[in-house]
Amino acid sequence: MIKILLIEDEPKTVQSLKQGLEENHYTVDVAYDGLMGKQLATRTAYQLIISDIIIPGMNGLELCKSLRAEGIQTPILMLTALSTTDDKLVGFEAGADDYLAKPFDFKEFLARVKALIKRSNQTLIEAQVLKFADLELDLTSKIVTRSGQKINLTAKEFQLMEYFLRNQEKVISKAEIAENIWEVEDEGSSNLIEVYVNYLRKKVDKGFPSKLIHTQFGMGYILRQE
Amino acid sequence: MIKILLIEDEPKTVQSLKQGLEENHYTVDVAYDGLMGKQLATRTAYQLIISDIIIPGMNGLELCKSLRAEGIQTPILMLTALSTTDDKLVGFEAGADDYLAKPFDFKEFLARVKALIKRSNQTLIEAQVLKFADLELDLTSKIVTRSGQKINLTAKEFQLMEYFLRNQEKVISKAEIAENIWEVEDEGSSNLIEVYVNYLRKKVDKGFPSKLIHTQFGMGYILRQE
DNA sequence: ACAGTTGTGAACATTTTGTTACAATCGAAA
DNA sequence: TTTCGATTGTAACAAAATGTTCACAACTGT
């Protein structure tokens, strides 16, 4: 069963989209305002969230941002009457995965819904605790341990460690780290990333018999057991 | 480095999109017809393929379908002057991930490019492994093994080995290698390529009962079992 | 104003990449 | 089959790129 959350207040739109989606064998929950939308989105595991930008209680973009901030990665399709490029850009920046301007053809809408769900099916479900070897990283309490021993990480260090954990056994380039942790494109001239990797090594690897963080010269870093 | 393949024959469009993408730190390869597009797409690992629907030699949709048929899951963004809903539907059905009608605003184009790449970064957790005989090359962890035995390659060596694997059983000329691995046209007066092939042989072939890298005198090299 | 965190720059170490010189090999012509 | 020029292979080396570490400056929230 594929569950979709539709956040929209205009009854006519709700009616036609819900019906159309259900005819295509999707299960549709409807929220009529931002607050309700957020509650549903955080409490239920949806495969897709479809949200109008203009909804009562909260702007659809705000909703989108706040869901992303909470770590919810469900694909989001934004709907709106606004159709200038700038509007769309804001949508994408807020973390939306696609953007459709009203009025639209239902068939196109359905195609985009399908495409988004197809893609997200390939992604994995979120865990609360990330593990690698004897290293554990609890995302909710932000507690990190190695062999049961507690390790104190700063916010940035935690972010970086989390990124490593999410990409274990995979070489991560500095460009990738710069983009995902520091949200910059060009990583500049400083050696910030090296410095932070160094911090992590001191806290996570130093004193332990096996090292987890390895340098792949000219490629990046990788989390791997020796 | 994020590599994008742009398949488009109209010089003006190519020029502006390529430049715009490069300004945003993407590496762009251009194919001017369907055949070239397909070759590049199958030989190189791109993060995204952008294709016009109307291109010489092959319909963009056909190309899309045939790439999917070969198991290539790279996100595809279709561009076109046709903008009826039915056209878009056909695009999605062919396996495209997004669809943009010309004329479009570059900013929106860029936003969609980013969204597709971001999404696929999360999706491609599954290991991608190139194999030839008992040689295996893991593209994500950058681990290379022969008969299960680990081989350490430097970044350039890995690139070259990857290129061999992607063109197995085909003779690869030095000009081709120079262009694809060193991104130069004339390969200069040095014998850099011979040197690197030599490095690879030492690490990959030496000590193993059968050699995989063979010289085709006057033509180039080929990956082949004896 | 302070302690902890985050970011910068510079010196230094390491590894890779590219160059060169020369040896070995190939294949065509004598 | 032998010879010879062109091509390819190898090793040593130089140059460049990349990575590590340290000291310290800037920022942040209390």
Short mmCIF file of C-alpha atoms (C1' of nucleotides) in Angstrom, two decimals:
data_model
loop_
_atom_site.label_atom_id
_atom_site.label_comp_id
_atom_site.label_asym_id
_atom_site.label_seq_id
_atom_site.Cartn_x
_atom_site.Cartn_y
_atom_site.Cartn_z
CA MET A 1 0.00 0.00 0.00
CA ILE A 2 1.44 3.32 -1.06
CA LYS A 3 0.44 6.19 1.19
CA ILE A 4 0.37 9.77 0.00
CA LEU A 5 -0.24 12.84 2.08
CA LEU A 6 -2.07 15.64 0.30
CA ILE A 7 -1.94 19.04 1.94
CA GLU A 8 -4.45 21.33 0.29
CA ASP A 9 -7.36 23.42 1.49
CA GLU A 10 -9.28 24.06 -1.70
CA PRO A 11 -12.09 21.44 -1.62
CA LYS A 12 -12.41 21.08 -5.36
CA THR A 13 -8.74 20.38 -5.87
CA VAL A 14 -8.67 17.97 -2.96
CA GLN A 15 -11.67 16.10 -4.33
CA SER A 16 -10.32 15.67 -7.83
CA LEU A 17 -6.74 14.80 -6.87
CA LYS A 18 -7.72 12.41 -4.09
CA GLN A 19 -10.14 10.61 -6.36
CA GLY A 20 -7.72 10.48 -9.22
CA LEU A 21 -4.94 9.11 -7.04
CA GLU A 22 -7.21 6.55 -5.45
CA GLU A 23 -8.28 5.36 -8.85
CA ASN A 24 -4.62 4.66 -9.38
CA HIS A 25 -4.45 2.59 -6.21
CA TYR A 26 -2.81 5.07 -3.90
CA THR A 27 -4.00 5.62 -0.36
CA VAL A 28 -4.48 9.32 0.23
CA ASP A 29 -4.61 11.21 3.53
CA VAL A 30 -5.66 14.83 3.34
CA ALA A 31 -4.60 17.68 5.58
CA TYR A 32 -6.40 20.97 5.21
CA ASP A 33 -3.83 23.21 6.84
CA GLY A 34 -0.14 23.38 7.56
CA LEU A 35 -0.28 22.29 11.15
CA MET A 36 -2.32 19.22 10.45
CA GLY A 37 -0.04 18.49 7.53
CA LYS A 38 3.01 18.62 9.69
CA GLN A 39 1.51 16.43 12.36
CA LEU A 40 0.49 13.78 9.88
CA ALA A 41 3.79 13.95 8.06
CA THR A 42 5.82 13.42 11.22
CA ARG A 43 3.60 10.68 12.64
CA THR A 44 2.97 8.58 9.58
CA ALA A 45 5.36 7.13 7.07
CA TYR A 46 4.25 8.43 3.69
CA GLN A 47 5.86 7.60 0.41
CA LEU A 48 5.08 11.05 -0.93
CA ILE A 49 3.85 14.39 0.31
CA ILE A 50 1.99 16.67 -2.06
CA SER A 51 1.53 20.18 -0.76
CA ASP A 52 0.03 23.35 -2.04
CA ILE A 53 2.14 26.40 -1.30
CA ILE A 54 -0.78 28.47 -0.19
CA ILE A 55 -2.42 26.71 2.73
CA PRO A 56 -3.92 28.01 5.95
CA GLY A 57 -1.83 28.15 9.07
CA MET A 58 1.56 27.83 7.53
CA ASN A 59 3.22 28.50 4.23
CA GLY A 60 3.83 25.34 2.24
CA LEU A 61 7.46 26.27 1.87
CA GLU A 62 7.88 26.72 5.59
CA LEU A 63 6.30 23.36 6.09
CA CYS A 64 8.67 21.84 3.61
CA LYS A 65 11.68 23.38 5.30
CA SER A 66 10.61 22.39 8.76
CA LEU A 67 10.00 18.79 7.71
CA ARG A 68 13.45 18.63 6.20
CA ALA A 69 14.90 20.17 9.32
CA GLU A 70 13.40 17.33 11.29
CA GLY A 71 15.12 14.85 9.06
CA ILE A 72 12.07 13.74 7.14
CA GLN A 73 13.23 12.81 3.67
CA THR A 74 9.93 11.89 2.11
CA PRO A 75 9.75 13.29 -1.42
CA ILE A 76 7.71 16.47 -1.60
CA LEU A 77 5.82 17.68 -4.65
CA MET A 78 4.83 21.34 -4.43
CA LEU A 79 1.73 22.63 -6.14
CA THR A 80 0.99 26.24 -6.77
CA ALA A 81 -0.73 28.89 -8.76
CA LEU A 82 2.46 30.89 -8.71
CA SER A 83 4.51 29.85 -11.65
CA THR A 84 7.37 32.26 -12.12
CA THR A 85 10.79 30.75 -12.11
CA ASP A 86 11.67 32.47 -8.88
CA ASP A 87 8.77 30.85 -7.13
CA LYS A 88 9.91 27.48 -8.32
CA LEU A 89 13.43 28.16 -7.18
CA VAL A 90 12.28 28.97 -3.68
CA GLY A 91 10.40 25.70 -3.71
CA PHE A 92 13.42 23.67 -4.65
CA GLU A 93 15.56 25.46 -2.13
CA ALA A 94 13.09 24.69 0.61
CA GLY A 95 13.78 21.04 -0.12
CA ALA A 96 11.00 20.15 -2.52
CA ASP A 97 11.71 17.43 -5.06
CA ASP A 98 9.40 18.63 -7.77
CA TYR A 99 7.23 21.57 -8.52
CA LEU A 100 4.07 21.78 -10.54
CA ALA A 101 2.25 24.94 -11.52
CA LYS A 102 -1.55 25.11 -11.55
CA PRO A 103 -3.45 24.55 -13.59
CA PHE A 104 -1.97 21.27 -14.62
CA ASP A 105 -3.13 18.23 -16.45
CA PHE A 106 -3.92 15.32 -14.18
CA LYS A 107 -1.97 12.93 -16.35
CA GLU A 108 1.18 14.96 -15.98
CA PHE A 109 0.56 15.24 -12.26
CA LEU A 110 0.22 11.47 -12.04
CA ALA A 111 3.38 10.93 -14.04
CA ARG A 112 5.34 13.12 -11.65
CA VAL A 113 3.83 11.39 -8.64
CA LYS A 114 4.86 8.04 -10.05
CA ALA A 115 8.36 9.23 -10.85
CA LEU A 116 8.88 10.55 -7.32
CA ILE A 117 7.58 7.41 -5.65
CA LYS A 118 9.63 5.20 -7.89
CA ARG A 119 12.76 7.02 -6.96
CA SER A 120 12.07 7.06 -3.24
CA ASN A 121 11.38 3.35 -3.24
CA GLN A 122 15.00 2.87 -3.97
CA THR A 123 16.09 4.79 -0.88
CA LEU A 124 16.38 3.26 2.54
CA ILE A 125 14.44 3.74 5.69
CA GLU A 126 15.83 6.00 8.34
CA ALA A 127 17.44 4.51 11.43
CA GLN A 128 17.63 6.13 14.83
CA VAL A 129 21.03 4.72 15.67
CA LEU A 130 23.78 4.53 13.12
CA LYS A 131 26.43 1.88 13.70
CA PHE A 132 29.71 0.95 12.23
CA ALA A 133 31.97 -1.66 13.82
CA ASP A 134 31.97 -0.79 17.52
CA LEU A 135 31.04 2.83 16.87
CA GLU A 136 27.49 3.93 17.61
CA LEU A 137 25.86 7.24 16.91
CA ASP A 138 22.43 7.93 18.36
CA LEU A 139 20.69 10.52 16.22
CA THR A 140 18.07 11.50 18.75
CA SER A 141 20.16 11.78 21.88
CA LYS A 142 23.28 12.74 19.90
CA ILE A 143 25.30 10.35 22.01
CA VAL A 144 28.32 8.75 20.41
CA THR A 145 30.10 5.71 21.79
CA ARG A 146 32.98 3.53 20.76
CA SER A 147 33.24 0.12 22.42
CA GLY A 148 30.65 1.43 24.85
CA GLN A 149 32.89 4.31 25.82
CA LYS A 150 31.29 7.72 25.48
CA ILE A 151 32.77 10.23 23.05
CA ASN A 152 31.94 13.91 23.10
CA LEU A 153 31.55 15.48 19.70
CA THR A 154 30.71 19.06 18.84
CA ALA A 155 27.80 19.80 16.53
CA LYS A 156 29.93 19.99 13.39
CA GLU A 157 31.93 16.96 14.34
CA PHE A 158 28.69 15.07 14.88
CA GLN A 159 27.37 16.13 11.50
CA LEU A 160 30.53 14.98 9.81
CA MET A 161 30.61 11.70 11.70
CA GLU A 162 26.99 11.13 10.78
CA TYR A 163 27.81 11.71 7.15
CA PHE A 164 30.59 9.17 7.35
CA LEU A 165 28.27 6.66 8.96
CA ARG A 166 25.64 7.19 6.30
CA ASN A 167 28.21 6.51 3.63
CA GLN A 168 30.18 3.74 5.26
CA GLU A 169 32.38 1.65 3.01
CA LYS A 170 32.15 4.39 0.45
CA VAL A 171 34.85 6.86 -0.49
CA ILE A 172 33.65 10.38 0.22
CA SER A 173 35.27 13.22 -1.66
CA LYS A 174 35.98 16.54 -0.06
CA ALA A 175 33.72 18.27 -2.53
CA GLU A 176 30.93 16.02 -1.33
CA ILE A 177 31.66 16.82 2.29
CA ALA A 178 31.89 20.53 1.57
CA GLU A 179 28.52 20.47 -0.11
CA ASN A 180 26.74 18.33 2.42
CA ILE A 181 28.18 19.55 5.68
CA TRP A 182 29.23 23.10 4.95
CA GLU A 183 26.79 23.71 2.12
CA VAL A 184 29.29 25.45 -0.06
CA GLU A 185 30.12 24.56 -3.62
CA ASP A 186 33.81 25.22 -3.94
CA GLU A 187 35.34 24.27 -0.56
CA GLY A 188 37.55 27.35 -0.88
CA SER A 189 41.23 27.46 -0.17
CA SER A 190 41.16 26.50 3.47
CA ASN A 191 41.77 23.04 4.83
CA LEU A 192 38.72 23.02 7.02
CA ILE A 193 37.72 19.53 6.09
CA GLU A 194 41.14 18.08 6.82
CA VAL A 195 41.09 19.83 10.18
CA TYR A 196 37.73 18.36 11.07
CA VAL A 197 38.67 14.90 9.95
CA ASN A 198 41.66 15.34 12.17
CA TYR A 199 39.40 16.27 15.12
CA LEU A 200 37.31 13.19 14.51
CA ARG A 201 40.31 10.93 14.30
CA LYS A 202 41.62 12.24 17.59
CA LYS A 203 38.33 11.54 19.31
CA VAL A 204 37.13 8.46 17.48
CA ASP A 205 40.24 6.57 16.44
CA LYS A 206 43.05 7.62 18.74
CA GLY A 207 43.66 5.12 21.50
CA PHE A 208 41.63 2.40 19.89
CA PRO A 209 43.28 -0.65 18.43
CA SER A 210 41.73 -0.31 14.99
CA LYS A 211 41.25 2.84 12.96
CA LEU A 212 37.98 3.48 11.20
CA ILE A 213 38.62 6.68 9.28
CA HIS A 214 40.98 6.17 6.38
CA THR A 215 42.45 8.51 3.83
CA GLN A 216 42.17 7.61 0.19
CA PHE A 217 44.85 9.79 -1.31
CA GLY A 218 43.54 11.97 -4.09
CA MET A 219 40.03 10.61 -3.66
CA GLY A 220 38.74 11.46 -0.23
CA TYR A 221 38.03 9.61 3.00
CA ILE A 222 36.35 6.35 3.81
CA LEU A 223 34.95 4.64 6.87
CA ARG A 224 36.32 1.13 6.83
CA GLN A 225 37.58 -1.61 9.12
CA GLU A 226 41.18 -2.57 8.78
CA MET B 1 33.42 15.92 -9.41
CA ILE B 2 29.89 15.68 -10.69
CA LYS B 3 29.70 14.63 -14.30
CA ILE B 4 26.75 15.43 -16.50
CA LEU B 5 26.12 14.21 -20.02
CA LEU B 6 24.34 16.66 -22.25
CA ILE B 7 22.82 15.26 -25.43
CA GLU B 8 21.80 18.07 -27.72
CA ASP B 9 22.60 19.08 -31.27
CA GLU B 10 21.58 22.71 -31.36
CA PRO B 11 24.86 24.61 -30.89
CA LYS B 12 23.35 27.62 -29.17
CA THR B 13 21.58 25.55 -26.56
CA VAL B 14 24.66 23.42 -25.98
CA GLN B 15 26.81 26.48 -25.54
CA SER B 16 24.59 28.17 -23.00
CA LEU B 17 23.71 25.11 -20.96
CA LYS B 18 27.26 23.79 -20.87
CA GLN B 19 28.62 27.13 -19.80
CA GLY B 20 25.94 27.63 -17.21
CA LEU B 21 26.46 24.19 -15.73
CA GLU B 22 30.21 24.58 -15.68
CA GLU B 23 29.86 27.87 -13.84
CA ASN B 24 28.09 25.82 -11.23
CA HIS B 25 30.97 23.40 -10.96
CA TYR B 26 29.58 20.55 -12.95
CA THR B 27 31.71 18.74 -15.48
CA VAL B 28 29.82 18.52 -18.75
CA ASP B 29 30.35 16.15 -21.65
CA VAL B 30 28.39 16.86 -24.79
CA ALA B 31 27.07 14.40 -27.33
CA TYR B 32 25.66 15.79 -30.56
CA ASP B 33 23.64 12.79 -31.59
CA GLY B 34 21.94 9.76 -30.16
CA LEU B 35 24.63 7.27 -30.99
CA MET B 36 27.40 9.28 -29.43
CA GLY B 37 25.14 9.90 -26.46
CA LYS B 38 24.58 6.23 -25.93
CA GLN B 39 28.23 5.38 -26.22
CA LEU B 40 29.25 8.00 -23.70
CA ALA B 41 26.44 7.08 -21.35
CA THR B 42 27.43 3.44 -21.28
CA ARG B 43 31.14 4.03 -21.01
CA THR B 44 31.28 6.74 -18.40
CA ALA B 45 29.59 7.02 -15.03
CA TYR B 46 27.50 10.18 -15.11
CA GLN B 47 25.43 11.52 -12.25
CA LEU B 48 22.87 12.91 -14.65
CA ILE B 49 21.96 12.70 -18.30
CA ILE B 50 20.21 15.63 -19.94
CA SER B 51 18.81 14.86 -23.35
CA ASP B 52 16.84 16.72 -25.92
CA ILE B 53 14.06 14.65 -27.44
CA ILE B 54 14.81 15.72 -30.96
CA ILE B 55 18.37 14.75 -31.76
CA PRO B 56 20.00 13.36 -34.89
CA GLY B 57 20.39 9.65 -35.30
CA MET B 58 18.02 8.50 -32.61
CA ASN B 59 14.97 9.78 -30.84
CA GLY B 60 15.70 10.95 -27.32
CA LEU B 61 12.96 8.74 -25.99
CA GLU B 62 14.37 5.70 -27.74
CA LEU B 63 17.72 6.52 -26.25
CA CYS B 64 16.17 6.80 -22.83
CA LYS B 65 14.43 3.46 -23.16
CA SER B 66 17.47 1.68 -24.48
CA LEU B 67 19.65 2.98 -21.65
CA ARG B 68 17.13 1.77 -19.11
CA ALA B 69 17.00 -1.55 -20.91
CA GLU B 70 20.73 -1.86 -20.40
CA GLY B 71 20.30 -1.34 -16.70
CA ILE B 72 21.63 2.19 -16.58
CA GLN B 73 19.80 3.96 -13.77
CA THR B 74 21.31 7.40 -14.09
CA PRO B 75 18.62 10.06 -13.72
CA ILE B 76 17.53 11.46 -17.06
CA LEU B 77 16.16 14.93 -17.62
CA MET B 78 14.37 15.32 -20.94
CA LEU B 79 14.27 18.63 -22.75
CA THR B 80 11.93 19.47 -25.54
CA ALA B 81 10.06 22.01 -27.53
CA LEU B 82 7.01 19.78 -27.40
CA SER B 83 5.09 20.63 -24.32
CA THR B 84 1.73 18.96 -24.43
CA THR B 85 0.92 16.70 -21.55
CA ASP B 86 0.95 13.65 -23.76
CA ASP B 87 4.51 14.36 -24.81
CA LYS B 88 5.52 14.60 -21.20
CA LEU B 89 3.79 11.35 -20.38
CA VAL B 90 5.64 9.51 -23.07
CA GLY B 91 8.83 10.92 -21.63
CA PHE B 92 8.10 9.65 -18.15
CA GLU B 93 7.06 6.29 -19.48
CA ALA B 94 10.31 5.95 -21.37
CA GLY B 95 12.02 6.14 -17.99
CA ALA B 96 12.85 9.81 -17.71
CA ASP B 97 12.96 11.30 -14.22
CA ASP B 98 12.00 14.81 -15.13
CA TYR B 99 10.80 16.71 -18.10
CA LEU B 100 11.34 20.34 -19.00
CA ALA B 101 9.70 22.17 -21.89
CA LYS B 102 11.60 24.73 -23.94
CA PRO B 103 11.95 27.56 -23.64
CA PHE B 104 12.83 27.41 -19.98
CA ASP B 105 14.56 29.67 -17.53
CA PHE B 106 18.09 28.62 -16.74
CA LYS B 107 17.51 28.99 -13.03
CA GLU B 108 14.66 26.55 -13.08
CA PHE B 109 16.70 24.20 -15.20
CA LEU B 110 19.52 24.38 -12.66
CA ALA B 111 17.15 23.78 -9.77
CA ARG B 112 15.84 20.64 -11.42
CA VAL B 113 19.35 19.46 -12.19
CA LYS B 114 20.29 19.91 -8.55
CA ALA B 115 17.18 18.16 -7.30
CA LEU B 116 17.79 15.14 -9.53
CA ILE B 117 21.43 14.84 -8.55
CA LYS B 118 20.68 15.22 -4.87
CA ARG B 119 18.02 12.56 -5.02
CA SER B 120 20.21 10.12 -6.87
CA ASN B 121 23.02 10.64 -4.40
CA GLN B 122 20.76 9.25 -1.71
CA THR B 123 19.57 6.42 -3.90
CA LEU B 124 22.81 5.04 -5.17
CA ILE B 125 23.81 3.28 -2.00
CA GLU B 126 24.00 -0.06 -3.70
CA ALA B 127 27.51 -1.00 -4.62
CA GLN B 128 28.49 -0.55 -8.19
CA VAL B 129 31.09 -3.06 -9.22
CA LEU B 130 32.82 -3.45 -12.53
CA LYS B 131 34.16 -6.92 -13.25
CA PHE B 132 36.40 -8.58 -15.75
CA ALA B 133 37.60 -12.15 -15.29
CA ASP B 134 38.67 -12.35 -11.64
CA LEU B 135 39.27 -8.62 -11.44
CA GLU B 136 36.77 -6.52 -9.53
CA LEU B 137 36.59 -2.78 -9.17
CA ASP B 138 34.17 -1.28 -6.67
CA LEU B 139 33.31 2.24 -7.72
CA THR B 140 31.98 3.41 -4.39
CA SER B 141 34.56 2.04 -2.01
CA LYS B 142 37.29 2.26 -4.67
CA ILE B 143 38.42 -1.18 -3.66
CA VAL B 144 40.09 -3.26 -6.35
CA THR B 145 40.62 -6.99 -6.03
CA ARG B 146 42.03 -9.73 -8.18
CA SER B 147 41.11 -13.28 -7.20
CA GLY B 148 39.87 -11.78 -3.96
CA GLN B 149 43.26 -10.29 -3.22
CA LYS B 150 43.23 -6.58 -2.53
CA ILE B 151 45.11 -4.24 -4.85
CA ASN B 152 45.92 -0.65 -3.98
CA LEU B 153 45.61 1.80 -6.83
CA THR B 154 46.21 5.53 -6.83
CA ALA B 155 43.52 7.88 -8.08
CA LYS B 156 44.88 8.07 -11.62
CA GLU B 157 45.54 4.38 -11.79
CA PHE B 158 41.99 3.74 -10.66
CA GLN B 159 40.61 6.05 -13.31
CA LEU B 160 42.57 4.29 -15.98
CA MET B 161 41.63 0.84 -14.75
CA GLU B 162 37.99 1.90 -14.67
CA TYR B 163 38.27 3.04 -18.24
CA PHE B 164 39.69 -0.31 -19.26
CA LEU B 165 36.88 -2.12 -17.48
CA ARG B 166 34.26 0.01 -19.17
CA ASN B 167 35.73 -0.83 -22.53
CA GLN B 168 36.66 -4.44 -22.02
CA GLU B 169 37.34 -6.52 -25.11
CA LYS B 170 37.79 -3.32 -27.09
CA VAL B 171 41.05 -1.87 -28.33
CA ILE B 172 41.63 1.49 -26.70
CA SER B 173 43.91 3.92 -28.47
CA LYS B 174 46.28 6.16 -26.61
CA ALA B 175 44.55 9.20 -28.04
CA GLU B 176 41.35 7.95 -26.48
CA ILE B 177 43.01 7.42 -23.13
CA ALA B 178 44.68 10.82 -23.28
CA GLU B 179 41.35 12.48 -23.91
CA ASN B 180 39.34 10.60 -21.34
CA ILE B 181 41.77 10.26 -18.49
CA TRP B 182 44.07 13.22 -18.92
CA GLU B 183 41.61 15.42 -20.76
CA VAL B 184 44.16 16.58 -23.28
CA GLU B 185 44.00 16.32 -27.06
CA ASP B 186 47.55 15.70 -28.16
CA GLU B 187 49.10 13.40 -25.50
CA GLY B 188 52.32 15.39 -25.88
CA SER B 189 55.79 13.99 -26.31
CA SER B 190 56.04 12.03 -23.09
CA ASN B 191 55.10 8.41 -22.70
CA LEU B 192 52.88 9.02 -19.71
CA ILE B 193 50.32 6.51 -20.84
CA GLU B 194 52.85 3.72 -21.27
CA VAL B 195 54.14 4.53 -17.82
CA TYR B 196 50.71 4.27 -16.30
CA VAL B 197 49.83 1.10 -18.14
CA ASN B 198 53.06 -0.21 -16.75
CA TYR B 199 52.01 0.76 -13.22
CA LEU B 200 48.72 -1.06 -13.71
CA ARG B 201 50.37 -4.17 -15.05
CA LYS B 202 52.71 -4.30 -12.09
CA LYS B 203 49.83 -4.15 -9.69
CA VAL B 204 47.12 -5.98 -11.58
CA ASP B 205 48.88 -8.57 -13.73
CA LYS B 206 52.25 -9.23 -12.13
CA GLY B 207 52.26 -12.43 -10.10
CA PHE B 208 49.00 -13.69 -11.52
CA PRO B 209 48.93 -16.67 -13.87
CA SER B 210 47.06 -14.88 -16.64
CA LYS B 211 47.57 -11.36 -17.92
CA LEU B 212 44.60 -9.13 -18.59
CA ILE B 213 46.15 -6.01 -20.07
CA HIS B 214 47.51 -6.59 -23.58
CA THR B 215 49.33 -4.38 -26.01
CA GLN B 216 48.01 -4.08 -29.53
CA PHE B 217 51.13 -2.89 -31.26
CA GLY B 218 50.58 0.37 -33.08
CA MET B 219 46.95 0.51 -32.04
CA GLY B 220 46.64 0.70 -28.31
CA TYR B 221 45.69 -1.58 -25.45
CA ILE B 222 42.98 -4.09 -24.78
CA LEU B 223 41.58 -5.86 -21.74
CA ARG B 224 41.31 -9.51 -22.64
CA GLN B 225 41.76 -12.99 -21.23
CA GLU B 226 44.48 -15.10 -22.72
"C1'" DA C 1 34.38 38.29 29.54
"C1'" DC C 2 34.67 33.52 29.21
"C1'" DA C 3 34.80 28.78 27.55
"C1'" DG C 4 33.87 26.06 23.92
"C1'" DT C 5 33.44 25.80 19.11
"C1'" DT C 6 34.49 26.83 14.42
"C1'" DG C 7 37.45 28.48 10.86
"C1'" DT C 8 42.27 30.08 8.89
"C1'" DG C 9 47.06 30.01 7.52
"C1'" DA C 10 51.40 28.17 7.38
"C1'" DA C 11 54.98 24.68 7.94
"C1'" DC C 12 55.82 20.27 7.14
"C1'" DA C 13 55.27 15.35 5.57
"C1'" DT C 14 53.71 12.21 2.32
"C1'" DT C 15 52.09 10.43 -1.93
"C1'" DT C 16 51.17 10.83 -6.46
"C1'" DT C 17 51.98 12.43 -10.96
"C1'" DG C 18 54.71 13.51 -14.75
"C1'" DT C 19 59.45 13.55 -17.12
"C1'" DT C 20 63.38 11.66 -18.87
"C1'" DA C 21 66.67 8.44 -20.41
"C1'" DC C 22 67.40 4.25 -21.92
"C1'" DA C 23 66.36 -0.79 -22.64
"C1'" DA C 24 63.47 -4.14 -24.76
"C1'" DT C 25 60.37 -5.49 -28.22
"C1'" DC C 26 57.90 -5.49 -32.48
"C1'" DG C 27 57.14 -5.87 -37.37
"C1'" DA C 28 58.31 -4.65 -41.93
"C1'" DA C 29 61.84 -4.63 -45.42
"C1'" DA C 30 66.16 -6.31 -47.05
"C1'" DT D 1 66.60 -14.53 -41.02
"C1'" DT D 2 68.60 -10.44 -39.97
"C1'" DT D 3 68.46 -5.63 -39.47
"C1'" DC D 4 66.62 -1.30 -38.32
"C1'" DG D 5 63.54 2.31 -37.14
"C1'" DA D 6 59.51 2.91 -34.61
"C1'" DT D 7 57.01 1.70 -30.75
"C1'" DT D 8 56.54 0.20 -26.18
"C1'" DG D 9 58.35 -0.97 -21.37
"C1'" DT D 10 61.02 0.16 -17.20
"C1'" DA D 11 63.39 2.52 -13.59
"C1'" DA D 12 64.99 6.53 -11.39
"C1'" DC D 13 64.07 11.02 -10.50
"C1'" DA D 14 61.91 15.72 -10.15
"C1'" DA D 15 57.84 18.31 -9.65
"C1'" DA D 16 53.38 18.94 -8.16
"C1'" DA D 17 49.57 17.84 -5.62
"C1'" DT D 18 47.58 16.36 -1.56
"C1'" DG D 19 47.27 15.53 3.39
"C1'" DT D 20 48.55 16.40 8.42
"C1'" DT D 21 49.33 19.03 12.20
"C1'" DC D 22 49.79 23.01 14.97
"C1'" DA D 23 49.07 27.55 16.65
"C1'" DC D 24 45.97 30.89 16.73
"C1'" DA D 25 42.00 34.04 15.27
"C1'" DA D 26 37.03 34.67 14.97
"C1'" DC D 27 32.76 33.57 16.42
"C1'" DT D 28 28.88 31.91 19.62
"C1'" DG D 29 26.13 31.62 23.36
"C1'" DT D 30 26.05 32.19 28.29
#
